[in-house]
XYZ file of C-alpha atoms in Angstrom:
663
model
C -123.408 -11.305 -82.627
C -119.922 -12.112 -81.459
C -119.992 -9.014 -79.164
C -123.239 -10.342 -77.567
C -121.680 -13.769 -76.942
C -118.640 -12.083 -75.364
C -120.875 -9.939 -73.196
C -122.854 -13.037 -72.097
C -119.653 -14.884 -71.280
C -118.266 -11.996 -69.252
C -121.509 -11.649 -67.381
C -121.486 -15.353 -66.574
C -117.867 -15.041 -65.308
C -118.820 -12.031 -63.205
C -121.781 -13.881 -61.693
C -119.555 -16.886 -60.958
C -116.942 -14.722 -59.264
C -119.590 -12.944 -57.237
C -121.048 -16.292 -56.153
C -117.669 -17.559 -55.067
C -116.988 -14.268 -53.104
C -120.355 -14.526 -51.404
C -119.643 -18.088 -50.201
C -116.182 -17.099 -49.042
C -117.555 -14.176 -47.021
C -120.230 -16.423 -45.409
C -117.909 -19.218 -44.285
C -114.431 -17.609 -44.281
C -113.857 -14.704 -41.971
C -110.704 -13.775 -43.850
C -112.895 -12.639 -46.802
C -114.745 -10.023 -44.772
C -112.457 -7.032 -45.226
C -112.635 -3.249 -45.202
C -112.962 -1.449 -48.518
C -109.989 0.873 -49.226
C -109.666 2.995 -52.378
C -107.355 5.616 -53.776
C -104.521 6.817 -51.531
C -105.674 4.915 -48.380
C -105.594 1.718 -50.418
C -102.041 2.478 -51.514
C -100.931 3.079 -47.908
C -102.547 -0.168 -46.593
C -101.114 -2.101 -49.535
C -97.712 -0.551 -48.833
C -97.874 -1.656 -45.230
C -98.734 -5.220 -46.268
C -95.869 -5.313 -48.767
C -93.467 -3.827 -46.290
C -94.479 -6.430 -43.714
C -93.772 -9.316 -46.045
C -90.345 -7.919 -47.012
C -89.579 -7.198 -43.373
C -90.464 -10.804 -42.385
C -88.203 -12.257 -45.106
C -85.328 -9.918 -44.085
C -85.731 -10.717 -40.403
C -85.950 -14.510 -40.843
C -82.934 -14.591 -43.142
C -80.539 -11.970 -41.827
C -81.565 -10.474 -38.458
C -79.319 -11.247 -35.492
C -81.062 -9.201 -32.796
C -82.847 -10.641 -29.776
C -85.659 -13.166 -30.420
C -88.021 -11.041 -28.255
C -87.497 -8.106 -30.610
C -88.405 -10.268 -33.630
C -91.465 -11.813 -32.026
C -92.920 -8.599 -30.557
C -92.427 -6.533 -33.729
C -94.067 -9.309 -35.661
C -97.120 -9.342 -33.369
C -97.275 -5.509 -33.319
C -97.524 -5.469 -37.108
C -100.128 -8.227 -37.035
C -102.277 -6.045 -34.736
C -101.797 -3.016 -37.023
C -102.728 -4.898 -40.209
C -105.543 -6.799 -38.438
C -107.396 -3.550 -37.582
C -106.647 -1.997 -40.927
C -108.013 -4.934 -42.926
C -110.824 -6.406 -40.818
C -113.968 -4.425 -39.599
C -115.569 -5.081 -36.239
C -118.696 -6.506 -37.870
C -119.424 -8.558 -41.019
C -120.907 -6.537 -43.870
C -119.249 -3.135 -43.078
C -118.578 -1.967 -46.631
C -118.214 1.827 -46.306
C -115.376 2.916 -48.489
C -112.241 4.364 -46.712
C -113.967 4.219 -43.320
C -112.374 3.260 -40.037
C -114.150 4.209 -36.768
C -112.281 6.243 -34.186
C -112.566 3.499 -31.666
C -110.852 1.064 -34.023
C -107.997 3.546 -34.656
C -107.468 4.088 -30.825
C -107.645 0.343 -30.135
C -105.199 -0.340 -33.071
C -102.672 2.184 -31.868
C -102.809 1.072 -28.252
C -102.617 -2.596 -29.209
C -99.778 -2.075 -31.625
C -98.019 0.229 -29.156
C -98.083 -2.395 -26.370
C -96.103 -4.844 -28.461
C -93.685 -2.190 -29.712
C -93.175 -1.027 -26.077
C -91.781 -4.547 -25.506
C -89.706 -4.323 -28.730
C -87.961 -1.162 -27.707
C -87.512 -2.167 -24.098
C -86.788 -5.800 -24.652
C -83.357 -5.944 -22.829
C -84.730 -3.969 -19.858
C -87.780 -6.211 -19.533
C -85.774 -9.419 -19.774
C -83.334 -8.220 -17.099
C -86.032 -7.120 -14.597
C -87.024 -10.753 -13.993
C -90.379 -11.050 -12.107
C -90.420 -7.483 -10.897
C -93.179 -5.780 -13.023
C -94.814 -2.449 -12.383
C -98.628 -2.070 -12.712
C -98.361 0.094 -15.782
C -96.484 -2.732 -17.493
C -99.261 -5.141 -16.548
C -101.856 -2.765 -17.971
C -99.770 -2.555 -21.232
C -99.809 -6.415 -21.223
C -103.568 -6.474 -20.781
C -104.086 -4.056 -23.731
C -101.832 -6.282 -25.832
C -103.706 -9.392 -25.033
C -107.125 -7.696 -25.514
C -105.983 -6.323 -28.952
C -104.902 -9.795 -30.062
C -108.204 -11.243 -28.965
C -110.171 -8.607 -30.875
C -108.145 -9.107 -34.074
C -108.587 -12.908 -33.759
C -112.377 -12.444 -33.291
C -112.476 -10.413 -36.466
C -110.427 -12.571 -38.791
C -110.599 -16.078 -37.304
C -113.919 -16.291 -35.326
C -115.384 -17.044 -31.960
C -114.718 -20.763 -31.456
C -110.961 -20.415 -30.744
C -111.764 -17.551 -28.352
C -114.228 -19.699 -26.468
C -111.500 -22.286 -25.924
C -108.975 -19.611 -24.885
C -111.522 -17.856 -22.606
C -112.199 -21.127 -20.828
C -108.578 -21.770 -20.028
C -107.851 -18.221 -19.023
C -110.943 -18.167 -16.712
C -109.730 -21.520 -15.241
C -106.317 -20.033 -14.549
C -107.743 -16.943 -12.894
C -110.505 -18.566 -10.761
C -109.158 -22.075 -10.070
C -105.722 -22.915 -11.482
C -103.464 -20.323 -9.915
C -102.750 -20.386 -6.241
C -102.050 -16.679 -5.349
C -104.720 -15.752 -2.794
C -105.068 -12.244 -4.297
C -107.113 -11.897 -7.501
C -104.906 -9.002 -8.652
C -101.916 -11.162 -7.881
C -103.278 -13.880 -10.146
C -103.920 -11.271 -12.865
C -100.394 -9.960 -12.570
C -98.849 -13.383 -12.723
C -101.087 -14.419 -15.689
C -100.290 -11.324 -17.845
C -96.619 -11.507 -17.020
C -96.500 -15.081 -18.279
C -98.802 -14.615 -21.248
C -97.339 -11.358 -22.494
C -93.739 -10.880 -21.319
C -92.410 -14.472 -21.486
C -91.936 -17.067 -24.179
C -94.548 -19.330 -22.400
C -97.555 -17.460 -23.736
C -98.187 -15.314 -26.839
C -94.523 -15.355 -27.843
C -94.257 -19.164 -27.496
C -93.554 -21.812 -30.135
C -96.631 -21.135 -32.467
C -95.737 -17.396 -32.922
C -92.034 -18.179 -33.078
C -92.477 -20.787 -35.858
C -95.034 -18.542 -37.620
C -92.722 -15.589 -37.762
C -89.650 -17.613 -38.661
C -90.952 -20.198 -41.095
C -94.677 -20.110 -41.886
C -94.819 -16.481 -43.092
C -92.182 -17.124 -45.724
C -93.996 -20.179 -46.989
C -97.282 -18.185 -47.033
C -95.600 -15.560 -49.219
C -94.167 -18.374 -51.406
C -97.714 -19.796 -51.749
C -98.965 -16.347 -52.914
C -96.280 -16.213 -55.641
C -97.029 -19.861 -56.634
C -100.716 -19.062 -57.077
C -99.847 -16.226 -59.519
C -97.925 -18.652 -61.758
C -101.252 -20.418 -62.454
C -100.353 -23.621 -60.676
C -103.868 -24.116 -59.367
C -105.286 -24.124 -62.987
C -102.390 -26.450 -63.938
C -103.298 -28.879 -61.084
C -107.035 -28.834 -62.134
C -106.127 -29.461 -65.725
C -103.676 -32.220 -64.809
C -106.342 -33.881 -62.704
C -108.717 -33.801 -65.678
C -106.132 -35.409 -67.898
C -105.492 -38.157 -65.365
C -109.078 -39.016 -64.272
C -111.519 -36.911 -66.232
C -112.491 -39.508 -68.846
C -113.295 -42.268 -66.325
C -116.609 -43.059 -64.772
C -117.629 -40.174 -62.556
C -114.572 -38.255 -63.835
C -115.464 -34.804 -62.315
C -115.512 -36.249 -58.794
C -112.169 -37.928 -59.288
C -110.815 -34.606 -60.743
C -112.062 -32.915 -57.540
C -110.254 -35.424 -55.358
C -106.857 -35.126 -57.224
C -106.962 -31.349 -57.755
C -107.948 -30.601 -54.203
C -105.166 -32.771 -52.941
C -102.677 -30.880 -55.020
C -104.094 -27.382 -54.443
C -104.849 -27.955 -50.767
C -101.278 -28.719 -49.790
C -100.352 -25.193 -50.933
C -103.450 -23.172 -49.816
C -103.460 -24.112 -46.176
C -107.207 -23.434 -45.766
C -109.956 -26.108 -45.994
C -112.710 -23.489 -46.666
C -110.564 -21.549 -49.110
C -109.655 -24.757 -51.033
C -113.230 -25.946 -51.038
C -114.513 -22.701 -52.509
C -111.626 -22.171 -54.993
C -111.518 -25.681 -56.618
C -115.190 -26.451 -55.785
C -116.417 -23.517 -57.855
C -115.119 -25.484 -60.829
C -115.583 -29.177 -59.806
C -118.883 -29.142 -57.944
C -121.074 -27.928 -60.977
C -119.194 -30.499 -63.113
C -120.086 -33.313 -60.663
C -123.771 -32.285 -60.541
C -123.785 -32.061 -64.317
C -122.441 -35.591 -64.569
C -125.216 -36.987 -62.333
C -123.874 -36.920 -58.723
C -126.305 -35.773 -56.124
C -125.866 -32.199 -54.817
C -125.030 -33.446 -51.246
C -122.519 -35.879 -52.539
C -120.852 -33.306 -54.813
C -120.390 -30.762 -52.060
C -119.184 -33.500 -49.710
C -116.504 -34.809 -52.108
C -114.999 -31.335 -52.545
C -115.156 -30.596 -48.713
C -113.537 -33.936 -47.790
C -110.789 -33.637 -50.430
C -110.050 -30.055 -49.623
C -109.804 -30.801 -45.908
C -107.373 -33.582 -46.756
C -105.159 -31.025 -48.481
C -104.075 -29.981 -45.019
C -102.415 -33.441 -44.402
C -100.869 -33.705 -47.871
C -97.082 -33.269 -47.890
C -94.902 -31.271 -48.473
C -96.656 -28.216 -46.993
C -99.490 -29.732 -44.940
C -101.121 -26.422 -44.313
C -97.939 -25.212 -42.624
C -98.490 -27.554 -39.712
C -95.454 -29.614 -40.796
C -93.132 -26.842 -39.686
C -94.811 -26.573 -36.318
C -94.744 -30.377 -35.807
C -91.037 -30.471 -36.612
C -90.421 -27.902 -33.898
C -92.745 -29.469 -31.295
C -91.435 -33.037 -31.755
C -87.809 -32.010 -32.395
C -87.277 -33.803 -35.694
C -86.236 -32.487 -39.121
C -88.974 -31.127 -41.434
C -87.895 -33.642 -44.076
C -88.678 -36.452 -41.564
C -92.274 -35.185 -41.103
C -93.072 -34.992 -44.826
C -91.620 -38.357 -45.537
C -93.704 -40.012 -42.792
C -96.914 -38.228 -43.877
C -97.009 -39.716 -47.388
C -98.626 -43.112 -46.691
C -101.446 -41.787 -44.382
C -102.220 -39.003 -46.883
C -102.354 -41.488 -49.781
C -104.717 -43.771 -47.766
C -106.945 -40.787 -46.986
C -107.391 -39.777 -50.619
C -107.645 -43.426 -51.682
C -110.661 -43.825 -49.419
C -112.403 -40.813 -51.014
C -111.357 -41.930 -54.527
C -112.823 -45.462 -53.992
C -116.099 -44.001 -52.657
C -116.533 -41.725 -55.628
C -115.670 -44.528 -58.079
C -118.234 -46.865 -56.438
C -120.852 -44.142 -56.435
C -120.268 -43.552 -60.163
C -120.541 -47.267 -60.865
C -123.776 -47.527 -58.779
C -125.349 -44.529 -60.630
C -123.884 -45.708 -64.020
C -122.277 -42.351 -64.505
C -119.949 -41.548 -67.399
C -116.815 -39.420 -67.544
C -116.095 -36.030 -69.231
C -116.296 -36.218 -73.048
C -112.803 -36.564 -74.576
C -113.188 -33.355 -76.623
C -113.852 -31.352 -73.454
C -110.633 -32.529 -71.758
C -107.421 -30.552 -71.849
C -104.778 -31.998 -74.152
C -101.927 -33.621 -72.213
C -99.503 -32.645 -74.963
C -100.202 -28.958 -74.271
C -100.319 -29.434 -70.559
C -96.931 -31.165 -70.368
C -95.326 -28.045 -71.816
C -96.230 -26.257 -68.499
C -94.584 -28.873 -66.282
C -91.946 -26.173 -65.447
C -94.522 -24.727 -63.105
C -93.820 -27.492 -60.617
C -90.092 -26.587 -60.538
C -90.330 -24.160 -57.449
C -92.280 -26.720 -55.464
C -89.960 -29.662 -56.464
C -86.804 -27.658 -55.748
C -88.212 -26.510 -52.380
C -88.729 -30.187 -51.320
C -85.268 -31.187 -52.551
C -83.495 -28.365 -50.839
C -85.280 -28.879 -47.495
C -85.413 -32.673 -47.430
C -81.787 -32.946 -48.487
C -80.720 -30.415 -45.802
C -79.040 -28.276 -48.404
C -80.259 -25.076 -46.676
C -82.616 -23.782 -44.056
C -86.336 -23.914 -44.658
C -86.682 -20.173 -44.813
C -83.827 -19.764 -47.248
C -85.279 -22.495 -49.406
C -88.719 -20.818 -49.434
C -87.093 -17.453 -50.275
C -85.165 -18.825 -53.234
C -88.314 -20.618 -54.393
C -90.120 -17.252 -54.454
C -87.511 -15.969 -56.869
C -87.709 -19.272 -58.865
C -91.556 -18.784 -59.096
C -90.995 -15.419 -60.784
C -88.463 -16.952 -63.110
C -90.698 -19.812 -64.273
C -93.611 -17.461 -64.799
C -91.547 -15.656 -67.497
C -92.158 -18.609 -69.825
C -95.873 -18.009 -69.905
C -96.887 -14.668 -71.452
C -100.453 -14.810 -69.977
C -99.280 -15.592 -66.423
C -96.020 -13.699 -66.362
C -95.298 -12.266 -62.916
C -94.714 -8.582 -63.585
C -93.369 -5.979 -61.027
C -96.987 -5.138 -60.297
C -97.837 -8.810 -59.575
C -94.806 -9.153 -57.407
C -96.184 -6.390 -55.213
C -99.626 -8.029 -55.285
C -98.079 -11.339 -54.187
C -96.266 -9.675 -51.305
C -99.468 -7.918 -50.330
C -101.494 -11.187 -50.539
C -98.801 -12.900 -48.451
C -98.963 -10.199 -45.686
C -102.749 -10.289 -45.687
C -102.863 -14.131 -45.356
C -100.354 -14.036 -42.465
C -102.742 -11.918 -40.322
C -105.072 -14.766 -39.618
C -102.281 -17.304 -39.077
C -100.337 -14.980 -36.793
C -103.361 -14.028 -34.695
C -104.504 -17.644 -34.330
C -100.976 -18.659 -33.341
C -100.901 -15.933 -30.714
C -104.153 -17.139 -29.196
C -102.942 -20.684 -29.361
C -99.976 -19.458 -27.283
C -102.466 -18.033 -24.710
C -104.170 -21.403 -24.441
C -100.923 -23.353 -24.156
C -99.585 -20.859 -21.616
C -102.751 -21.018 -19.443
C -102.611 -24.816 -19.482
C -98.903 -24.968 -18.657
C -98.866 -22.451 -15.788
C -101.932 -24.116 -14.071
C -100.831 -27.712 -14.565
C -104.166 -28.386 -16.251
C -102.635 -30.440 -19.006
C -101.305 -32.834 -16.389
C -104.749 -33.117 -14.806
C -106.410 -33.777 -18.197
C -103.692 -36.402 -19.014
C -104.081 -38.069 -15.613
C -107.919 -38.056 -15.963
C -108.032 -39.707 -19.366
C -105.213 -42.129 -18.601
C -107.129 -43.024 -15.386
C -110.335 -43.696 -17.329
C -108.528 -45.657 -20.079
C -106.516 -47.783 -17.628
C -104.265 -50.004 -19.753
C -106.645 -49.895 -22.717
C -105.073 -47.760 -25.495
C -108.255 -47.872 -27.624
C -110.154 -45.995 -24.898
C -107.488 -43.282 -24.603
C -107.350 -42.955 -28.409
C -111.208 -42.602 -28.574
C -111.388 -40.035 -25.844
C -108.487 -38.056 -27.317
C -110.236 -38.141 -30.686
C -113.367 -36.588 -29.143
C -111.294 -33.882 -27.409
C -109.570 -32.990 -30.698
C -112.778 -32.835 -32.725
C -114.442 -30.618 -30.169
C -111.483 -28.363 -29.584
C -110.776 -28.126 -33.336
C -114.202 -26.925 -34.407
C -113.890 -23.649 -36.363
C -110.163 -23.255 -35.571
C -107.668 -22.751 -38.460
C -105.180 -25.563 -39.160
C -102.071 -24.080 -37.534
C -103.709 -22.904 -34.345
C -105.686 -26.060 -34.256
C -102.562 -28.248 -34.221
C -100.935 -25.966 -31.592
C -103.803 -26.497 -29.269
C -103.821 -30.288 -29.847
C -100.064 -30.533 -29.321
C -100.325 -28.741 -25.914
C -103.421 -30.450 -24.616
C -104.106 -33.849 -26.062
C -100.791 -35.275 -27.573
C -99.216 -35.768 -24.148
C -102.135 -38.067 -23.208
C -101.133 -40.573 -25.902
C -97.423 -40.197 -25.174
C -98.170 -41.113 -21.590
C -100.017 -44.211 -22.885
C -96.847 -45.341 -24.696
C -97.614 -44.030 -28.214
C -94.392 -42.673 -29.910
C -94.333 -38.876 -29.796
C -94.471 -38.404 -33.517
C -97.443 -40.835 -33.942
C -99.211 -39.051 -31.058
C -98.742 -35.679 -32.803
C -99.943 -37.019 -36.162
C -103.026 -38.520 -34.426
C -104.142 -35.217 -32.842
C -103.266 -33.284 -35.951
C -105.514 -35.452 -38.087
C -108.533 -35.381 -35.676
C -108.149 -31.625 -35.206
C -108.459 -31.001 -38.862
C -111.450 -33.450 -39.326
C -113.576 -30.979 -37.376
C -113.866 -28.971 -40.660
C -116.152 -31.654 -42.028
C -117.588 -33.105 -38.847
C -121.039 -31.794 -37.783
C -122.075 -29.510 -36.191
C -119.331 -26.947 -37.035
C -118.235 -28.369 -40.428
C -117.232 -25.056 -42.168
C -115.658 -26.756 -45.221
C -118.751 -28.955 -45.740
C -121.020 -25.951 -45.356
C -119.003 -24.017 -47.889
C -119.236 -26.954 -50.306
C -123.013 -27.171 -49.719
C -123.403 -23.456 -50.527
C -121.814 -23.995 -53.916
C -123.738 -27.274 -54.537
C -126.972 -25.637 -53.277
C -127.506 -28.728 -51.000
C -128.608 -29.420 -47.474
C -125.631 -28.335 -45.235
C -126.043 -31.077 -42.590
C -126.506 -33.877 -45.189
C -123.461 -32.580 -47.010
C -121.408 -32.676 -43.764
C -122.642 -36.240 -43.017
C -121.702 -37.376 -46.511
C -118.244 -35.749 -46.187
C -117.646 -37.542 -42.947
C -118.465 -40.819 -44.595
C -116.207 -40.084 -47.570
C -113.342 -39.243 -45.173
C -113.701 -42.569 -43.319
C -109.890 -43.051 -43.800
C -109.113 -40.086 -41.466
C -111.163 -41.750 -38.743
C -109.253 -45.088 -39.231
C -105.698 -44.360 -40.323
C -104.681 -42.516 -37.129
C -105.617 -45.583 -35.074
C -103.608 -47.686 -37.485
C -100.358 -45.806 -36.998
C -100.861 -45.542 -33.234
C -101.186 -49.352 -33.085
C -98.537 -49.905 -35.697
C -96.074 -46.917 -35.751
C -94.076 -48.670 -38.546
C -96.661 -47.072 -40.818
C -94.979 -43.766 -40.098
C -91.527 -45.413 -40.408
C -91.136 -45.220 -36.643
C -88.970 -47.928 -35.058
C -90.193 -49.185 -31.621
C -88.855 -51.753 -29.134
C -91.629 -54.208 -29.954
C -91.624 -53.877 -33.769
C -87.829 -53.514 -34.190
C -86.385 -51.925 -37.448
C -88.798 -51.033 -40.174
C -88.010 -53.334 -43.062
C -89.165 -53.280 -46.700
C -91.158 -56.428 -46.160
C -92.917 -54.935 -43.141
C -93.816 -51.778 -45.174
C -95.121 -53.959 -48.082
C -97.436 -55.809 -45.648
C -98.601 -52.516 -44.069
C -99.332 -50.974 -47.476
C -101.248 -54.041 -48.731
C -103.346 -54.524 -45.555
C -104.010 -50.763 -45.262
C -105.129 -50.397 -48.861
C -107.468 -53.454 -48.683
C -108.866 -52.324 -45.359
C -109.623 -48.806 -46.596
C -111.149 -50.205 -49.748
C -113.396 -52.512 -47.709
C -114.501 -49.798 -45.360
C -115.298 -47.406 -48.232
C -117.218 -50.121 -50.045
C -119.226 -50.911 -46.933
C -120.159 -47.295 -46.267
C -121.090 -46.858 -49.979
C -123.139 -50.112 -49.876
C -121.896 -51.029 -53.376
C -119.096 -52.957 -54.979
C -119.750 -54.761 -58.277
C -123.414 -54.928 -57.010
C -125.549 -53.573 -54.228
C -124.762 -55.044 -50.687
C -127.255 -56.006 -48.156
C -126.789 -54.906 -44.495
C -125.159 -58.150 -43.380
C -122.459 -58.037 -46.135
C -121.806 -54.367 -45.411
C -121.277 -55.021 -41.712
C -119.043 -57.996 -42.419
C -116.816 -56.076 -44.907
C -116.641 -53.169 -42.483
C -115.592 -55.498 -39.642
C -112.902 -57.046 -41.955
C -111.555 -53.585 -42.748
C -111.438 -52.617 -39.075
C -109.575 -55.863 -38.202
C -106.824 -54.697 -40.494
C -106.197 -51.821 -38.160
C -104.455 -53.968 -35.547
C -100.869 -54.922 -36.428
C -101.137 -58.562 -35.271
C -100.688 -61.153 -38.010
C -103.762 -63.150 -37.009
C -106.177 -60.082 -37.207
C -104.591 -59.108 -40.568
C -105.226 -62.654 -41.943
C -108.892 -62.734 -40.679
C -109.512 -59.239 -41.914
C -107.965 -59.901 -45.266
C -109.989 -63.085 -45.809
C -113.204 -61.444 -44.803
C -112.837 -58.423 -47.125
C -111.392 -60.372 -50.113
C -113.935 -63.264 -49.873
C -116.881 -60.951 -49.479
C -115.801 -58.722 -52.358
C -115.265 -61.842 -54.440
C -118.808 -62.928 -53.526
C -120.106 -59.535 -54.716
C -118.187 -59.961 -57.979
C -119.766 -63.321 -58.708
C -123.164 -61.975 -57.771
C -122.791 -59.215 -60.267
C -121.593 -61.706 -62.915
C -124.661 -63.821 -62.234
C -126.950 -60.757 -62.525
C -125.379 -59.803 -65.881
C -125.849 -63.352 -67.190
C -129.537 -63.322 -66.195
C -130.037 -59.904 -67.808
C -128.326 -61.213 -71.001
C -130.707 -64.245 -71.093
C -133.734 -61.990 -70.618
C -132.497 -59.729 -73.410
C -132.021 -62.729 -75.786
C -135.605 -63.937 -75.076
């Protein structure tokens, strides 16, 4: 009998794992990989491990030319990209790689290594390039595009294709078409204004080490720890599973760096729990998608975009993560309020106490947080470089795992972590390379300036119009694009618009970063929401709409810190120094404003709201966006008085129900 129960449990676990894998393969291109077994598998794994070790060595110790580091990095990305990802989805033939793929892989990899071994000569030859060098560059660009198509998807290539075509047929002034091709390839492939620009530079120097650190951190069991911790904190309260989803996704998402990956990983646990408690399927999938997407804005990692932003804006990494805290808290507060009000409206209960993990047992595993905590301390305190801090944190992850027999990182798991880190870097590296193509095409044609002038001209002196148009650009350009590449595109194309309008550079970059990411839950290309709907077995479009409603804070908070940069601790000429009193006022008005907006969208707070009350509370919440004292007072009064009215209405309803019950 016991054996039968064990078999049933194993079968259920296998079915669950298969379901999760199927969802990942449908919505996450990274999960569609070749099948290698035996000696070929060992060779491919060895290449991935060697790549991770090489990246750590180069970023810590190498002193050779930057061009050598960048081109060798991209050459290995091309090699691994073809080895791991097939040309089409669903190609599952074991140990099979078509001849065309092998040829394309060798030519693509060879083009970058040609640059690696001839870097000094190429740098010294200036603008005098032979046609064979241009052909090598074309092969390198084509190989990068193909790898990106396989592991990232089509949307980012459509954006890149548009800008490259614009450069060739309209943007460049050389009368000869071949002259334009030569100029374009020279800039994109052989200079640091294209593929080898800031995105790839930051990826090869910082991001790759943090990706490897994340792979080690996952093997310590920190994701399970975060989910258990969230259960301890919020599981017993009304609608507990949804609150658990919000907290655990915030914690797991800051490490994972993938909206879809986080949605599927934590959602496979939290979404069935939410449905079981009584939440609608569409709402359950939306909660997980919105919370998982928010993991990308959660410090200290922020889906690796924090490192890019620090480089683009020219401020320390510690400055980025410190300023990101309040907006991230407001985002998750908005979701948390919505799920709480939904639970109250549906009269849902929490998870039974006997089903919750014991905090006394969980606290014994608090040591799992040590690598993450020390990483933040080392980096924010400027005790060492980011890459060195991440490398030592990798070692620390192995050390803390030794205290847990079940999760102990053995030599085999160390190799698996290096392999996983190398595998995860392929997508980020390829996407960053294409982001460099986009940025390079925009820069060399002056298109960014035309776009800036166009939107600034339409907006005139009205910042709100510029913010709205920039928001639309970010959402459209960010559809289906990974976080890191997404931000690179926004930083090159849309952030300068807001800077021209007088928005501080850091606030402008935060604005475009937030709205680039929100594309993951905004219809029609809401990949995270669709992944959540697949697990919840709900209508994908309804799930995406629900996710957008839940994430109302991300549509509001960026406007708040553009109008009031003090929210990001930015000092301006008009606001002056950021004082404690100023921050207290910002926190209070922001929290009340987000609460009011969430309640208005939910249509419930203490009791159901009619349309007029909902519109009035929403208007009050929106008034709190503007930093002026008068709008804050009016907005505050509207939200507080209307919520108080709802409270007394609920009290009156309860008294009437009590009287009826007594009769």
